[in-house]
């Protein structure tokens, strides 16, 4: 009986090997199409805009989850296995799951340092980069800075350019297409940011340069173009210098771009859930500074925010911080639209 | 009949209408033709003039249209020319300002880097932080616990003498059993060092340091460059013989491992020197197959005792094959099935009359096979709330040995001894609150539990059951408190003993942020 079982096992093993060999041949015979795997939906959306129809783009996250707590699943390994390009947010956001996925995929072309591995944070403008020695007593502080950088549209623009450059390296024949797509994406983003008319007249890159140096309004006033400022910049302009409270330290870049101030988070420390004593302090702060809005992602529990709101009259603004996090956040530009609209509505309300 | 009739009827009505319309149409045509013929029949001077004027007008109109079309074409060409001149200018303008923007960004970035390095007091401003990254990743896991049990002799002794699973007195390579004292215990401090070696390999070493000694649990070189989904691993490492075996003790959902793993593979599990080859099949689902060749030092099923009374057995003495299958489940679900098999050489030395001197020696082979499954539900909520892990496994062991030498009863030489034991476990954990988990585990070993001794006696032993419940709290990913209670019904010397166990465990990890496998 024992030998019968052994021969059965052996036969199963052999037939498996045969099947696998067959599958292997089929796989190599299939035509190649550039495959991109991005870790988040935001990167997926930008990569899609740049790649156009020349690549398939998938993402590990779906957008309505807390990106810090995602678990590595075998199906993610399957996604990474055939990828030509792996795009990560970087700045240690994916540290808890990236290496089992990439190691598990045995795909050497997407390992860190290879051409198929793109850290989208490489060229972005970083905020909250620790300048003192960091310990974990500070909570989930990332050594290379706050990783939620995609909420600054300028960083979205920078990421698109990095993706286009990398795609051109991977598929030189399509370089022209990627370049055209990039220009179109940048133009759309610039128009969303500054308004169509102004971009047509001044040019998006120039406007961003002025915005970076803080000279934009002065420049517009000099040329009598102030009324032509549209888009997110115009929508958020009335709220410059206003204060908001957020749940997690994930809205820093948005606040920085539109000159909002975030004096406190509901989380005691990054990654540590709110406590009663901390919330009491937040309530005092919200009352004292007349803060009108508490901004949070849909995947966090509303309890803490509702508590603070009930004691202060501030509004709770639940808004996705990633593409796919809420209905309407269908792509990167739509996400930013959604955030700007929700936030400006709440801040405008008396 | 009725519906058919009504259709016919409708048809008739329709035909009637068609016929009357056609008749009307013919009548109208006839009248029009008649009046036209009448007009032709009566030509008139006024009518002729009218026709000429009409013809001139038409000619004029046609000319006007032609000129208009030509004019439009010229205008369009002019516009095209103008725009083709203007377009490069606009593009050139955008390109220059794009370059200016990039210069500005670069200035900001370098400012930030400079600020970072000076504020951090680092004297490598030009190198920035990059110089750190050649250091291997370092992490330390401290695992300490408080333990209490209701037995007089201690649970460890009960497990060593459990019916059918009793200690074989094999001499392995000096593994010290991690002794659980009643009271405070430091299981170990686990030191990890690891990095990419070069573009071809990564390597890591893990030492388990206890109070009195240290053991190299893992020292691995792993390929990162092989094509076609292949990977090789060389060194000392935990075999992928089952999910629990491949995990480090601090990754388990309970303080201790399932009984079947503990009793059939020992306290250290299959932790061996050798090589592993594995292959990720190019299937649309996750299929990973591996083979391992090990030296064979496990004291319970695969080892080499040696000495003058036993034949020399050269390594590798242990061979393992395994297969992991995971369907491509969408969304929040993850499932993995594992099948594994191990066979190898096994030798034992026994002290039959308990005088402290070995008196008979056995040689043969050991074989293990099993299967396990894990299902995970990733609720994707913050702080692990709502996550579910369900896991179960089964392992069976067979030993087939021959008496090679017997100092007490020479007649037993050449006779055989066989052992057959198995066991299973099922466990689950659920994140019932942010950062809190609840777990339950059921163990049963000895569903098959028999042996045949050299003197011909056949023994059947009883089953042992154990239930464990745990609750753990992880303030962050780097610390965890766990309370676990176990109640076992142990088969011991043909009788059953009910014993309680209580654990309080604290696991903390320092250094590099570890990544968790599925």
CSV table of N, CA and C in Angstrom, one decimal, chain B residues 319-372:
chain,number,residue,atom,x,y,z
B,319,UNK,N,15.8,14.6,2.1
B,319,UNK,CA,15.2,15.2,0.9
B,319,UNK,C,13.8,15.6,1.1
B,320,UNK,N,13.5,16.9,0.7
B,320,UNK,CA,12.2,17.4,0.9
B,320,UNK,C,11.7,17.9,-0.5
B,321,UNK,N,10.4,17.7,-0.7
B,321,UNK,CA,9.7,18.3,-1.9
B,321,UNK,C,8.5,19.0,-1.4
B,322,UNK,N,8.2,20.1,-2.0
B,322,UNK,CA,6.9,20.7,-1.6
B,322,UNK,C,6.3,21.5,-2.7
B,323,UNK,N,5.1,21.8,-2.6
B,323,UNK,CA,4.3,22.4,-3.6
B,323,UNK,C,3.3,23.4,-3.0
B,324,UNK,N,3.3,24.6,-3.4
B,324,UNK,CA,2.4,25.6,-2.8
B,324,UNK,C,1.5,26.1,-4.0
B,325,UNK,N,0.2,26.1,-3.7
B,325,UNK,CA,-0.7,26.5,-4.7
B,325,UNK,C,-1.6,27.6,-4.2
B,326,UNK,N,-1.7,28.7,-4.9
B,326,UNK,CA,-2.6,29.8,-4.5
B,326,UNK,C,-3.4,30.3,-5.7
B,327,UNK,N,-4.8,30.1,-5.6
B,327,UNK,CA,-5.6,30.6,-6.7
B,327,UNK,C,-5.6,32.1,-6.7
B,328,UNK,N,-5.8,32.7,-7.8
B,328,UNK,CA,-5.7,34.1,-8.0
B,328,UNK,C,-7.0,34.8,-7.5
B,329,UNK,N,-7.2,34.8,-6.2
B,329,UNK,CA,-8.4,35.4,-5.6
B,329,UNK,C,-8.4,36.9,-5.7
B,330,UNK,N,-9.5,37.4,-6.0
B,330,UNK,CA,-9.6,38.9,-6.2
B,330,UNK,C,-9.9,39.5,-4.8
B,331,UNK,N,-9.6,40.8,-4.8
B,331,UNK,CA,-9.9,41.6,-3.7
B,331,UNK,C,-9.3,41.3,-2.4
B,332,UNK,N,-10.1,41.1,-1.4
B,332,UNK,CA,-9.6,41.0,0.0
B,332,UNK,C,-9.2,39.6,0.4
B,333,UNK,N,-9.4,38.6,-0.5
B,333,UNK,CA,-9.2,37.3,-0.1
B,333,UNK,C,-7.9,36.7,-0.6
B,334,UNK,N,-7.3,35.9,0.2
B,334,UNK,CA,-6.1,35.2,-0.1
B,334,UNK,C,-6.1,33.8,0.4
B,335,UNK,N,-5.7,32.8,-0.5
B,335,UNK,CA,-5.7,31.4,-0.1
B,335,UNK,C,-4.5,30.7,-0.6
B,336,UNK,N,-3.9,29.9,0.3
B,336,UNK,CA,-2.7,29.1,-0.2
B,336,UNK,C,-2.8,27.7,0.4
B,337,UNK,N,-2.6,26.8,-0.5
B,337,UNK,CA,-2.5,25.4,-0.1
B,337,UNK,C,-1.1,24.9,-0.2
B,338,UNK,N,-0.7,24.1,0.7
B,338,UNK,CA,0.7,23.5,0.6
B,338,UNK,C,0.7,22.0,0.8
B,339,UNK,N,1.5,21.4,0.0
B,339,UNK,CA,1.7,19.9,0.1
B,339,UNK,C,3.2,19.6,0.2
B,340,UNK,N,3.5,18.8,1.2
B,340,UNK,CA,5.0,18.6,1.4
B,340,UNK,C,5.3,17.2,1.7
B,341,UNK,N,6.5,16.8,1.4
B,341,UNK,CA,6.9,15.4,1.7
B,341,UNK,C,8.4,15.4,2.0
B,342,UNK,N,8.8,14.6,3.0
B,342,UNK,CA,10.2,14.6,3.3
B,342,UNK,C,10.6,13.1,3.6
B,343,UNK,N,11.8,12.7,3.1
B,343,UNK,CA,12.2,11.4,3.4
B,343,UNK,C,13.7,11.4,3.6
B,344,UNK,N,14.2,10.5,4.5
B,344,UNK,CA,15.6,10.5,4.7
B,344,UNK,C,16.1,9.4,5.6
B,345,UNK,N,17.3,9.5,5.9
B,345,UNK,CA,18.0,8.5,6.8
B,345,UNK,C,17.7,8.7,8.2
B,346,UNK,N,17.5,7.7,9.0
B,346,UNK,CA,17.3,7.9,10.4
B,346,UNK,C,18.0,6.8,11.2
B,347,UNK,N,18.7,7.2,12.2
B,347,UNK,CA,19.4,6.2,13.1
B,347,UNK,C,19.0,6.6,14.5
B,348,UNK,N,19.0,5.6,15.3
B,348,UNK,CA,18.7,5.8,16.8
B,348,UNK,C,19.6,4.9,17.6
B,349,UNK,N,19.9,5.4,18.8
B,349,UNK,CA,20.6,4.6,19.8
B,349,UNK,C,19.8,4.6,21.0
B,350,UNK,N,19.5,3.4,21.6
B,350,UNK,CA,18.6,3.3,22.7
B,350,UNK,C,19.3,2.7,23.9
B,351,UNK,N,18.8,3.1,25.1
B,351,UNK,CA,19.3,2.6,26.3
B,351,UNK,C,18.1,1.7,26.9
B,352,UNK,N,18.1,0.4,26.5
B,352,UNK,CA,17.0,-0.5,26.8
B,352,UNK,C,16.7,-0.7,28.3
B,353,UNK,N,17.8,-0.9,29.1
B,353,UNK,CA,17.6,-1.2,30.5
B,353,UNK,C,17.8,0.0,31.4
B,354,UNK,N,17.9,1.2,30.8
B,354,UNK,CA,17.9,2.4,31.6
B,354,UNK,C,19.1,2.5,32.6
B,355,UNK,N,20.2,1.9,32.1
B,355,UNK,CA,21.4,2.1,33.0
B,355,UNK,C,22.3,3.2,32.6
B,356,UNK,N,21.8,4.0,31.7
B,356,UNK,CA,22.6,5.1,31.3
B,356,UNK,C,23.6,4.8,30.2
B,357,UNK,N,23.6,3.6,29.7
B,357,UNK,CA,24.6,3.2,28.6
B,357,UNK,C,23.8,2.7,27.5
B,358,UNK,N,24.1,3.2,26.3
B,358,UNK,CA,23.3,2.7,25.1
B,358,UNK,C,23.6,1.3,24.9
B,359,UNK,N,22.5,0.5,24.5
B,359,UNK,CA,22.7,-0.9,24.4
B,359,UNK,C,22.1,-1.5,23.1
B,360,UNK,N,21.3,-0.7,22.3
B,360,UNK,CA,21.0,-1.2,21.0
B,360,UNK,C,20.8,-0.1,20.0
B,361,UNK,N,21.1,-0.4,18.8
B,361,UNK,CA,21.2,0.6,17.7
B,361,UNK,C,20.3,0.3,16.5
B,362,UNK,N,19.6,1.3,16.0
B,362,UNK,CA,18.7,1.1,14.9
B,362,UNK,C,19.0,2.0,13.7
B,363,UNK,N,18.8,1.4,12.5
B,363,UNK,CA,19.1,2.2,11.3
B,363,UNK,C,18.0,2.0,10.3
B,364,UNK,N,17.7,3.0,9.6
B,364,UNK,CA,16.6,2.8,8.6
B,364,UNK,C,16.3,4.2,8.0
B,365,UNK,N,14.9,4.4,7.7
B,365,UNK,CA,14.6,5.6,7.1
B,365,UNK,C,13.3,6.2,7.8
B,366,UNK,N,13.2,7.5,7.7
B,366,UNK,CA,12.1,8.2,8.2
B,366,UNK,C,11.4,8.9,7.0
B,367,UNK,N,10.1,9.0,7.1
B,367,UNK,CA,9.3,9.7,6.1
B,367,UNK,C,8.2,10.5,6.7
B,368,UNK,N,8.0,11.7,6.1
B,368,UNK,CA,7.0,12.6,6.6
B,368,UNK,C,6.2,13.2,5.4
B,369,UNK,N,5.0,13.3,5.5
B,369,UNK,CA,4.2,14.0,4.5
B,369,UNK,C,3.1,14.8,5.1
B,370,UNK,N,2.6,15.8,4.5
B,370,UNK,CA,1.5,16.6,5.0
B,370,UNK,C,1.0,17.6,4.1
B,371,UNK,N,0.0,18.3,4.6
B,371,UNK,CA,-0.6,19.3,3.8
B,371,UNK,C,-1.1,20.4,4.7
B,372,UNK,N,-1.2,21.6,4.2
B,372,UNK,CA,-1.8,22.7,5.0
B,372,UNK,C,-2.5,23.7,4.1
